[in-house]
mmCIF file of C-alpha atoms in Angstrom:
data_model
loop_
_atom_site.group_PDB
_atom_site.id
_atom_site.type_symbol
_atom_site.label_atom_id
_atom_site.label_comp_id
_atom_site.label_asym_id
_atom_site.label_seq_id
_atom_site.Cartn_x
_atom_site.Cartn_y
_atom_site.Cartn_z
ATOM 1 C CA MET A 1 9.963 -5.870 46.674
ATOM 2 C CA ASN A 2 7.430 -4.867 44.332
ATOM 3 C CA LYS A 3 7.396 -6.191 40.898
ATOM 4 C CA LEU A 4 7.332 -4.273 37.730
ATOM 5 C CA ARG A 5 4.320 -3.362 35.841
ATOM 6 C CA VAL A 6 4.366 -3.716 32.335
ATOM 7 C CA ALA A 7 2.615 -3.083 29.162
ATOM 8 C CA VAL A 8 3.415 -4.605 25.819
ATOM 9 C CA VAL A 9 2.705 -2.496 22.620
ATOM 10 C CA GLY A 10 2.033 -4.508 19.664
ATOM 11 C CA VAL A 11 2.258 -8.097 19.348
ATOM 12 C CA GLY A 12 2.913 -9.355 16.271
ATOM 13 C CA HIS A 13 5.385 -11.273 14.926
ATOM 14 C CA LEU A 14 7.667 -10.443 17.736
ATOM 15 C CA GLY A 15 5.623 -8.617 20.326
ATOM 16 C CA GLN A 16 3.724 -12.079 21.197
ATOM 17 C CA HIS A 17 7.512 -12.891 22.558
ATOM 18 C CA HIS A 18 7.661 -9.611 24.642
ATOM 19 C CA ALA A 19 4.312 -10.816 26.129
ATOM 20 C CA ARG A 20 5.581 -14.049 26.777
ATOM 21 C CA ILE A 21 8.591 -13.743 29.066
ATOM 22 C CA ALA A 22 7.183 -10.618 30.462
ATOM 23 C CA SER A 23 4.109 -12.628 31.322
ATOM 24 C CA SER A 24 6.704 -14.820 32.920
ATOM 25 C CA ALA A 25 9.654 -13.118 34.476
ATOM 26 C CA PRO A 26 10.982 -12.814 37.937
ATOM 27 C CA ASP A 27 10.850 -9.366 38.320
ATOM 28 C CA ALA A 28 8.000 -8.594 36.201
ATOM 29 C CA VAL A 29 3.782 -9.254 35.218
ATOM 30 C CA LEU A 30 2.466 -7.530 32.588
ATOM 31 C CA ALA A 31 -0.213 -5.818 33.286
ATOM 32 C CA ALA A 32 -0.840 -5.070 29.523
ATOM 33 C CA VAL A 33 -1.141 -5.935 26.249
ATOM 34 C CA VAL A 34 -2.275 -3.378 23.877
ATOM 35 C CA ASP A 35 -1.947 -3.479 19.934
ATOM 36 C CA PRO A 36 -5.241 -1.865 17.886
ATOM 37 C CA ASP A 37 -6.079 -4.673 16.253
ATOM 38 C CA PRO A 38 -9.229 -5.948 17.722
ATOM 39 C CA ALA A 39 -8.651 -9.656 17.418
ATOM 40 C CA ARG A 40 -5.163 -9.936 17.772
ATOM 41 C CA GLY A 41 -5.072 -8.047 20.509
ATOM 42 C CA PRO A 42 -7.697 -9.919 22.435
ATOM 43 C CA GLU A 43 -6.269 -13.071 21.457
ATOM 44 C CA ILE A 44 -2.652 -12.649 22.916
ATOM 45 C CA ALA A 45 -3.516 -11.161 26.177
ATOM 46 C CA GLY A 46 -6.116 -13.824 27.028
ATOM 47 C CA LYS A 47 -2.849 -16.434 25.762
ATOM 48 C CA PHE A 48 -0.846 -14.759 28.880
ATOM 49 C CA GLY A 49 -3.652 -13.905 30.996
ATOM 50 C CA ALA A 50 -3.504 -9.880 30.427
ATOM 51 C CA PRO A 51 -5.639 -7.466 29.974
ATOM 52 C CA TRP A 52 -5.932 -5.559 26.238
ATOM 53 C CA ALA A 53 -6.525 -2.089 25.482
ATOM 54 C CA ALA A 54 -6.523 -1.038 22.216
ATOM 55 C CA SER A 55 -3.916 2.356 23.338
ATOM 56 C CA LEU A 56 -1.404 2.726 25.004
ATOM 57 C CA ASP A 57 -3.109 5.509 26.715
ATOM 58 C CA GLN A 58 -5.633 3.532 28.439
ATOM 59 C CA VAL A 59 -3.276 1.762 30.312
ATOM 60 C CA LEU A 60 -0.278 4.004 31.133
ATOM 61 C CA ALA A 61 -1.400 5.261 34.483
ATOM 62 C CA ASP A 62 -1.400 1.059 35.421
ATOM 63 C CA VAL A 63 2.364 0.558 34.620
ATOM 64 C CA ASP A 64 5.885 1.301 35.523
ATOM 65 C CA ALA A 65 7.551 0.677 31.824
ATOM 66 C CA VAL A 66 6.118 0.098 28.102
ATOM 67 C CA GLN A 67 7.871 -2.195 25.751
ATOM 68 C CA ILE A 68 7.465 -1.179 21.797
ATOM 69 C CA ALA A 69 7.320 -3.741 19.616
ATOM 70 C CA ALA A 70 5.022 -1.966 17.202
ATOM 71 C CA PRO A 71 6.196 -0.980 13.675
ATOM 72 C CA THR A 72 9.473 1.140 13.701
ATOM 73 C CA GLY A 73 6.683 3.919 12.331
ATOM 74 C CA PHE A 74 5.446 4.348 15.770
ATOM 75 C CA HIS A 75 8.167 4.441 17.466
ATOM 76 C CA HIS A 76 8.348 8.445 18.357
ATOM 77 C CA ALA A 77 4.783 8.431 18.940
ATOM 78 C CA LEU A 78 3.965 5.222 21.268
ATOM 79 C CA GLY A 79 7.743 6.293 23.219
ATOM 80 C CA THR A 80 7.045 9.728 23.148
ATOM 81 C CA GLN A 81 3.655 9.398 25.167
ATOM 82 C CA ALA A 82 5.533 7.171 27.823
ATOM 83 C CA LEU A 83 8.572 9.609 28.079
ATOM 84 C CA LYS A 84 6.151 12.152 28.813
ATOM 85 C CA ALA A 85 4.220 9.889 31.109
ATOM 86 C CA GLY A 86 7.426 9.963 33.334
ATOM 87 C CA LYS A 87 7.430 5.226 32.137
ATOM 88 C CA HIS A 88 10.441 3.354 31.702
ATOM 89 C CA VAL A 89 10.835 2.015 27.940
ATOM 90 C CA LEU A 90 11.855 -0.914 26.111
ATOM 91 C CA MET A 91 11.990 -0.011 22.107
ATOM 92 C CA GLU A 92 12.766 -2.419 20.273
ATOM 93 C CA LYS A 93 15.347 -1.625 16.981
ATOM 94 C CA PRO A 94 15.999 0.362 15.455
ATOM 95 C CA LEU A 95 15.073 2.868 17.613
ATOM 96 C CA ALA A 96 13.006 4.977 14.957
ATOM 97 C CA ALA A 97 12.258 5.081 12.352
ATOM 98 C CA SER A 98 14.684 8.386 10.578
ATOM 99 C CA LEU A 99 17.562 9.774 12.445
ATOM 100 C CA GLU A 100 15.601 13.291 13.423
ATOM 101 C CA GLU A 101 12.801 11.085 15.236
ATOM 102 C CA GLY A 102 15.969 9.508 16.493
ATOM 103 C CA ALA A 103 17.546 12.950 17.867
ATOM 104 C CA ALA A 104 14.182 13.681 19.539
ATOM 105 C CA LEU A 105 13.456 10.773 21.221
ATOM 106 C CA LEU A 106 16.869 11.421 22.623
ATOM 107 C CA GLU A 107 15.305 14.846 23.164
ATOM 108 C CA ALA A 108 12.163 13.887 25.129
ATOM 109 C CA LEU A 109 14.533 11.321 26.838
ATOM 110 C CA ALA A 110 16.268 14.213 28.560
ATOM 111 C CA ALA A 111 13.242 16.116 29.120
ATOM 112 C CA ALA A 112 11.850 12.940 31.519
ATOM 113 C CA ARG A 113 15.205 12.524 32.929
ATOM 114 C CA ALA A 114 14.545 15.840 34.284
ATOM 115 C CA SER A 115 11.746 15.168 36.407
ATOM 116 C CA LYS A 116 12.744 11.260 36.703
ATOM 117 C CA PRO A 117 16.621 10.779 37.067
ATOM 118 C CA GLY A 118 16.084 7.387 36.935
ATOM 119 C CA LEU A 119 14.573 6.503 34.219
ATOM 120 C CA VAL A 120 15.316 3.833 32.065
ATOM 121 C CA ALA A 121 15.447 4.042 28.196
ATOM 122 C CA GLN A 122 16.595 0.628 25.780
ATOM 123 C CA VAL A 123 16.990 -0.604 22.801
ATOM 124 C CA GLY A 124 16.355 -3.996 21.258
ATOM 125 C CA HIS A 125 19.558 -5.486 20.044
ATOM 126 C CA LEU A 126 19.216 -8.604 21.156
ATOM 127 C CA GLU A 127 22.431 -10.037 20.031
ATOM 128 C CA ARG A 128 24.150 -8.263 22.943
ATOM 129 C CA PHE A 129 22.643 -10.830 24.822
ATOM 130 C CA ASN A 130 23.529 -13.687 23.022
ATOM 131 C CA PRO A 131 25.757 -15.879 25.195
ATOM 132 C CA ALA A 132 27.990 -16.065 22.971
ATOM 133 C CA VAL A 133 28.349 -12.747 21.492
ATOM 134 C CA ALA A 134 28.785 -11.955 26.183
ATOM 135 C CA ALA A 135 31.199 -14.730 25.876
ATOM 136 C CA LEU A 136 33.516 -12.842 23.210
ATOM 137 C CA ARG A 137 33.102 -9.787 25.364
ATOM 138 C CA ASP A 138 34.414 -11.220 28.336
ATOM 139 C CA ARG A 139 37.151 -11.964 26.872
ATOM 140 C CA GLY A 140 38.535 -8.673 26.120
ATOM 141 C CA PHE A 141 38.973 -9.866 22.658
ATOM 142 C CA LYS A 142 40.470 -7.055 20.342
ATOM 143 C CA PRO A 143 38.844 -6.633 16.878
ATOM 144 C CA ARG A 144 41.272 -5.808 14.299
ATOM 145 C CA PHE A 145 38.949 -7.454 11.140
ATOM 146 C CA LEU A 146 35.048 -8.643 10.982
ATOM 147 C CA GLU A 147 33.354 -10.349 9.295
ATOM 148 C CA ALA A 148 29.074 -10.509 9.330
ATOM 149 C CA VAL A 149 26.910 -12.412 7.675
ATOM 150 C CA ARG A 150 22.899 -12.276 8.899
ATOM 151 C CA VAL A 151 20.687 -13.861 5.936
ATOM 152 C CA SER A 152 17.376 -15.764 5.612
ATOM 153 C CA PRO A 153 15.006 -16.404 3.265
ATOM 154 C CA PHE A 154 12.176 -14.125 2.512
ATOM 155 C CA PRO A 155 10.619 -13.332 5.460
ATOM 156 C CA ALA A 156 7.023 -11.870 3.786
ATOM 157 C CA ARG A 157 7.018 -9.203 6.567
ATOM 158 C CA SER A 158 8.664 -6.785 7.683
ATOM 159 C CA LEU A 159 8.799 -5.213 4.244
ATOM 160 C CA GLU A 160 8.177 -1.812 4.633
ATOM 161 C CA VAL A 161 11.536 -1.192 5.218
ATOM 162 C CA ASP A 162 14.733 -2.499 3.231
ATOM 163 C CA VAL A 163 17.242 -5.197 4.828
ATOM 164 C CA ILE A 164 20.034 -2.482 6.047
ATOM 165 C CA MET A 165 17.356 -0.934 8.864
ATOM 166 C CA ASP A 166 15.355 -4.869 9.606
ATOM 167 C CA VAL A 167 18.002 -6.913 9.169
ATOM 168 C CA MET A 168 21.857 -5.423 8.668
ATOM 169 C CA ILE A 169 21.180 -3.075 11.934
ATOM 170 C CA HIS A 170 21.519 -6.009 14.495
ATOM 171 C CA ASP A 171 24.809 -6.376 13.110
ATOM 172 C CA LEU A 172 26.226 -2.516 12.748
ATOM 173 C CA ASP A 173 25.094 -2.548 16.517
ATOM 174 C CA LEU A 174 27.062 -5.344 17.674
ATOM 175 C CA LEU A 175 30.416 -4.406 15.647
ATOM 176 C CA ARG A 176 30.670 -0.519 16.276
ATOM 177 C CA ALA A 177 30.211 -2.166 20.583
ATOM 178 C CA LEU A 178 32.705 -4.866 19.582
ATOM 179 C CA VAL A 179 35.581 -2.519 18.609
ATOM 180 C CA GLY A 180 34.800 0.325 21.248
ATOM 181 C CA ARG A 181 35.152 2.996 18.296
ATOM 182 C CA PRO A 182 32.593 5.352 16.121
ATOM 183 C CA VAL A 183 32.846 4.270 12.328
ATOM 184 C CA THR A 184 33.894 6.753 9.565
ATOM 185 C CA ASP A 185 33.887 5.180 6.335
ATOM 186 C CA VAL A 186 31.340 3.323 4.483
ATOM 187 C CA VAL A 187 31.357 1.377 1.203
ATOM 188 C CA ALA A 188 28.421 -0.302 0.417
ATOM 189 C CA VAL A 189 26.955 -2.065 -2.119
ATOM 190 C CA GLY A 190 22.821 -3.763 -2.714
ATOM 191 C CA VAL A 191 19.924 -4.619 -4.760
ATOM 192 C CA PRO A 192 16.039 -4.682 -4.775
ATOM 193 C CA VAL A 193 14.867 -8.042 -5.274
ATOM 194 C CA LEU A 194 11.583 -8.784 -4.092
ATOM 195 C CA THR A 195 10.421 -5.689 -2.709
ATOM 196 C CA PRO A 196 11.662 -2.173 -3.922
ATOM 197 C CA TYR A 197 13.920 -1.684 -1.337
ATOM 198 C CA ALA A 198 17.623 -3.351 -0.865
ATOM 199 C CA ASP A 199 16.937 -6.579 0.149
ATOM 200 C CA LEU A 200 20.654 -7.891 -0.500
ATOM 201 C CA VAL A 201 23.562 -5.141 0.737
ATOM 202 C CA ASN A 202 26.952 -5.402 1.136
ATOM 203 C CA ALA A 203 29.235 -2.872 3.316
ATOM 204 C CA ARG A 204 32.511 -2.549 3.991
ATOM 205 C CA LEU A 205 33.532 -0.354 7.547
ATOM 206 C CA LYS A 206 36.398 1.438 8.525
ATOM 207 C CA PHE A 207 36.501 2.307 12.467
ATOM 208 C CA GLU A 208 38.548 5.159 14.034
ATOM 209 C CA GLY A 209 41.713 3.196 15.143
ATOM 210 C CA GLY A 210 42.082 1.440 11.799
ATOM 211 C CA ALA A 211 40.047 -1.749 12.423
ATOM 212 C CA TYR A 212 38.088 -3.309 9.059
ATOM 213 C CA ALA A 213 34.950 -4.940 8.555
ATOM 214 C CA THR A 214 32.539 -5.824 6.048
ATOM 215 C CA VAL A 215 28.687 -7.535 6.479
ATOM 216 C CA THR A 216 26.281 -9.132 4.189
ATOM 217 C CA ALA A 217 22.679 -9.084 5.077
ATOM 218 C CA SER A 218 20.194 -11.007 3.061
ATOM 219 C CA ARG A 219 15.854 -11.764 2.962
ATOM 220 C CA VAL A 220 15.937 -13.869 0.046
ATOM 221 C CA ALA A 221 19.003 -16.485 0.449
ATOM 222 C CA ARG A 222 18.363 -20.065 -0.025
ATOM 223 C CA LYS A 223 18.949 -20.735 3.583
ATOM 224 C CA LYS A 224 19.501 -18.812 7.137
ATOM 225 C CA GLU A 225 22.856 -17.918 8.515
ATOM 226 C CA ARG A 226 23.618 -15.877 11.135
ATOM 227 C CA THR A 227 27.512 -15.531 11.790
ATOM 228 C CA LEU A 228 30.441 -13.476 12.745
ATOM 229 C CA ARG A 229 34.131 -13.687 12.698
ATOM 230 C CA ALA A 230 37.012 -12.109 14.045
ATOM 231 C CA PHE A 231 40.798 -11.370 13.748
ATOM 232 C CA GLY A 232 42.775 -9.487 16.312
ATOM 233 C CA ASP A 233 46.828 -10.290 17.327
ATOM 234 C CA LYS A 234 47.441 -13.598 17.168
ATOM 235 C CA GLU A 235 43.887 -14.894 17.464
ATOM 236 C CA TYR A 236 40.724 -15.095 15.618
ATOM 237 C CA ALA A 237 36.738 -15.956 16.835
ATOM 238 C CA SER A 238 33.751 -17.676 14.919
ATOM 239 C CA LEU A 239 30.591 -17.617 16.106
ATOM 240 C CA ASP A 240 27.757 -19.381 15.341
ATOM 241 C CA PHE A 241 24.643 -17.269 16.691
ATOM 242 C CA ALA A 242 21.579 -19.323 16.253
ATOM 243 C CA ALA A 243 23.893 -22.613 17.916
ATOM 244 C CA GLN A 244 25.278 -20.075 20.371
ATOM 245 C CA LYS A 245 28.746 -21.382 20.041
ATOM 246 C CA LEU A 246 31.810 -19.750 19.912
ATOM 247 C CA GLU A 247 35.433 -21.129 18.811
ATOM 248 C CA LEU A 248 39.055 -19.422 19.698
ATOM 249 C CA LEU A 249 41.999 -20.283 17.309
ATOM 250 C CA ARG A 250 45.085 -19.310 19.136
ATOM 251 C CA LEU A 251 49.314 -18.687 18.175
ATOM 252 C CA VAL A 252 50.916 -19.975 20.983
ATOM 253 C CA MET A 253 54.229 -21.224 21.256
ATOM 254 C CA GLY A 254 54.310 -25.214 21.797
ATOM 255 C CA PRO A 255 56.926 -27.867 22.851
ATOM 256 C CA GLU A 256 57.782 -28.124 19.343
ATOM 257 C CA GLY A 257 57.831 -23.860 18.141
ATOM 258 C CA PRO A 258 54.529 -21.649 17.525
ATOM 259 C CA GLU A 259 51.407 -24.195 16.767
ATOM 260 C CA VAL A 260 47.792 -22.729 16.303
ATOM 261 C CA ARG A 261 45.392 -24.132 19.276
ATOM 262 C CA PRO A 262 41.731 -24.448 19.148
ATOM 263 C CA GLU A 263 39.159 -23.784 21.665
ATOM 264 C CA THR A 264 35.411 -23.766 22.043
ATOM 265 C CA ALA A 265 34.078 -21.828 24.846
ATOM 266 C CA THR A 266 31.640 -23.285 27.483
ATOM 267 C CA ILE A 267 28.566 -21.350 27.344
ATOM 268 C CA GLU A 268 25.905 -21.873 29.226
ATOM 269 C CA GLU A 269 22.651 -21.125 25.958
ATOM 270 C CA GLY A 270 19.723 -18.091 26.962
ATOM 271 C CA GLU A 271 17.029 -17.317 24.639
ATOM 272 C CA PRO A 272 18.717 -13.468 24.018
ATOM 273 C CA LEU A 273 15.045 -11.698 23.880
ATOM 274 C CA ARG A 274 14.566 -13.375 27.614
ATOM 275 C CA LEU A 275 17.788 -12.070 28.588
ATOM 276 C CA GLU A 276 17.382 -8.404 27.058
ATOM 277 C CA ILE A 277 13.984 -8.245 28.685
ATOM 278 C CA GLU A 278 14.791 -9.332 31.533
ATOM 279 C CA ALA A 279 17.779 -7.243 32.023
ATOM 280 C CA PHE A 280 15.606 -3.971 31.200
ATOM 281 C CA HIS A 281 13.664 -5.209 33.554
ATOM 282 C CA ALA A 282 16.570 -5.670 36.863
ATOM 283 C CA ALA A 283 17.615 -1.685 35.290
ATOM 284 C CA CYS A 284 14.074 -0.668 36.050
ATOM 285 C CA LEU A 285 14.177 -2.102 39.351
ATOM 286 C CA ASP A 286 17.208 -0.421 40.021
ATOM 287 C CA LYS A 287 18.767 -4.115 40.329
ATOM 288 C CA GLY A 288 20.937 -4.001 36.968
ATOM 289 C CA GLN A 289 22.819 -1.588 34.307
ATOM 290 C CA GLU A 290 20.873 -0.337 31.654
ATOM 291 C CA GLY A 291 21.973 -2.394 28.265
ATOM 292 C CA VAL A 292 21.957 -1.138 25.146
ATOM 293 C CA THR A 293 20.935 3.244 25.741
ATOM 294 C CA TRP A 294 19.496 5.038 23.252
ATOM 295 C CA GLU A 295 22.194 7.468 22.092
ATOM 296 C CA GLU A 296 23.190 3.230 21.188
ATOM 297 C CA GLY A 297 20.906 2.782 19.403
ATOM 298 C CA GLN A 298 20.795 6.344 17.967
ATOM 299 C CA GLU A 299 24.404 5.399 17.173
ATOM 300 C CA ALA A 300 23.421 2.362 15.538
ATOM 301 C CA MET A 301 21.127 4.331 13.091
ATOM 302 C CA ARG A 302 23.583 6.615 12.277
ATOM 303 C CA VAL A 303 25.321 3.740 10.273
ATOM 304 C CA ALA A 304 22.696 2.118 8.975
ATOM 305 C CA ASP A 305 21.466 5.803 7.240
ATOM 306 C CA GLN A 306 25.817 5.851 5.852
ATOM 307 C CA VAL A 307 25.011 2.221 4.457
ATOM 308 C CA GLN A 308 21.505 3.181 2.674
ATOM 309 C CA LYS A 309 23.778 6.330 1.814
ATOM 310 C CA ALA A 310 25.545 4.416 -0.088
ATOM 311 C CA VAL A 311 23.553 1.633 -1.706
ATOM 312 C CA ALA A 312 21.677 4.550 -2.796
ATOM 313 C CA LYS A 313 24.867 5.586 -4.750
ATOM 314 C CA SER A 314 25.655 2.259 -5.993
ATOM 315 C CA LEU A 315 22.252 1.859 -7.137
ATOM 316 C CA ALA A 316 22.405 4.635 -9.400
ATOM 317 C CA GLU A 317 25.663 4.591 -11.089
ATOM 318 C CA ILE A 318 24.512 0.532 -12.152
ATOM 319 C CA ARG A 319 21.307 2.809 -13.403
ATOM 320 C CA GLN A 320 23.761 5.177 -15.929
ATOM 321 C CA ALA A 321 25.920 2.885 -16.889
#
């Protein structure tokens, strides 16, 4: 079977890894690296043995799929361009810069699929592909309360957006996927520290059906932490994203009565970004299921928008005090 010919658009901090993985993926060929920077573009293209182009229109006729890792403000234009050309698209998170642009992308996708029904459109919420997350979901864990923490030192990048769209959106998508119900209510507080945007945010989410979650995201912490704790009926799960470690505690009936039994799940480690990209390639070749859909990406943005509005409200109250 012919391999998928892929163009990677945007080869900054994350895009360079898209190019690295696409260049060695079993089902794909890195057919082009697209970046307007005349120094960075050729550098990454040469490193991974692909031609360089300054704009997407220069390579669309020669590729089957496009992986977009450009800044969020370019997602709508690039995604629309790729869809009109009938190309599969993997869009890095968030799907778009606004809910309106996300909705426009979904409209463009529907129009493109009218003439090409098998078109794949996936969003880069890579924590869904974390082996520890997969292990938790495979166990059918049904959470009633969850606590997600995602904090790190100041990154000096992605500073054109707040920490909600930059960092928290990973967990907003994942929590919704784990609970399996829509978010019905959001309460949040947040403060700008080193940028004009909220750099530290804490949110409380209520889901349809009664489940709750608290989410903390910060890019002004002293150390990195990416963890999730989930509580269900007579069971508790603790997940470390970076270590790809899942620990479970269950209440069981022992020889002398009820006892809490610990278990560490056996996990086959893997690079989440590689797993995500290779799943995209497989779906494009009709060899596997689509990953996180654009509809799911838009839902994550909808929740992020609710958090942003709640943070804005809390900031207004603080400034009036």
